[in-house]
Amino acid sequence: MNKEEIKDKIAKLKKEKNAVILSHNYQIGDVQDVADYIGDSLGLSQKAAQVDAKIIVFCGVRFMAETAKILAPEKTILIPDVRAGCPMADMITASELLEWKRNYPGSKVVCYVNTTAEVKAECDICCTSSNAVKVVNSLTADEILFAPDKNLAAYVARYTKKKIIPWDGYCYVHRYIKARDIREKRNLHPEAEVWVHPECLPEVIDLADKVLSTGKMVQEVRKTKKKEVIIGTETGIVYRMKKENPTKNFYPARDTALCFNMKKIDLRKVLRSLENMIHKVEVPLEISQKARGAIERMVEI
Ligand code: 13P
Ligand code: SF4
């Protein structure tokens, strides 16, 4: 089957089964093209809860599909490749978090959505890359344990008086992007602005004009008067930006900033997922309920 035939078959099956395809901004272009909604990690999970469809094919990494299942437990959530995990989310386990918490009585635990459901279940509140500062500042405790991303933690620390104690996790994709990449790209494109994701290294953040989550980047691109932007995040997002804003130019800060887990999903796997109803994402009820509490506390803010 060629690409167009696969796309046609996916569209037919989607209709037959009343399914919806969600794609993260970092997915390959072909997958974005067959998606009903493209978005950031939390936005997609919320979409999963809102849509009418009973079956959701979630094209992203496991923690995102799990979050969708937590917010929409009555729906069937399928992930086309179960090996699509997030190495950063796996840098802290629930037992490690429990032990860490014991050493800091009186503190509150904020977990980035890039965590497993088990870890979310043990934290006080979740946050995303777009609301982390707001979430931290909403808490009454003066000491905050922040997991797992130490770079996002360092970014938050710039905007709060609270003491932020970071877990030693990081995203290997954003760590590829170095300050020298930003300087080189600025020299090549002097008219361009530099936008980076808060998972980037502090020295990269220092050089940026804007620090934005993937969802905010996509919104901001529509509004900006700038014709050129250097993008400091996973390069998959550039496909969407260019498709939606054909008259503007986007340059990845580093061409090799690729999340190999995001790229594990392709059209054939999306088709197989719909045909065979695989791989179903399940979260045990007790964990799901506790994790949902942490997500809902964030959404209330
Ligand atoms: P967003 O929530 O900004 O989509 O980020 C998710 C992610 O995995 C960033 O690397
Ligand atoms: Fe995880 Fe980084 Fe990939 Fe995002 S880009 S899914 S944080 S490894």
mmCIF file of C-alpha atoms in Angstrom, residues 24-29 32 233-241 252 257-259 263:
data_model
loop_
_atom_site.group_PDB
_atom_site.id
_atom_site.type_symbol
_atom_site.label_atom_id
_atom_site.label_comp_id
_atom_site.label_asym_id
_atom_site.label_seq_id
_atom_site.Cartn_x
_atom_site.Cartn_y
_atom_site.Cartn_z
ATOM 1 C CA HIS A 24 1.376 15.820 19.424
ATOM 2 C CA ASN A 25 3.172 18.742 17.762
ATOM 3 C CA TYR A 26 6.364 16.637 17.523
ATOM 4 C CA GLN A 27 4.872 13.821 15.416
ATOM 5 C CA ILE A 28 6.064 13.271 11.837
ATOM 6 C CA GLY A 29 4.213 15.286 9.176
ATOM 7 C CA GLN A 32 -0.050 15.195 11.772
ATOM 8 C CA THR A 233 12.561 22.711 20.585
ATOM 9 C CA GLU A 234 11.981 19.333 18.926
ATOM 10 C CA THR A 235 12.088 19.954 15.183
ATOM 11 C CA GLY A 236 8.787 18.171 14.358
ATOM 12 C CA ILE A 237 6.874 21.294 15.337
ATOM 13 C CA VAL A 238 8.348 23.172 12.366
ATOM 14 C CA TYR A 239 6.209 21.061 9.981
ATOM 15 C CA ARG A 240 3.009 22.356 11.565
ATOM 16 C CA MET A 241 4.277 25.937 11.808
ATOM 17 C CA PRO A 252 15.316 24.731 14.011
ATOM 18 C CA ALA A 257 16.949 17.907 18.152
ATOM 19 C CA LEU A 258 14.735 14.903 17.438
ATOM 20 C CA CYS A 259 12.696 12.908 19.915
ATOM 21 C CA LYS A 263 9.134 9.390 15.753
#
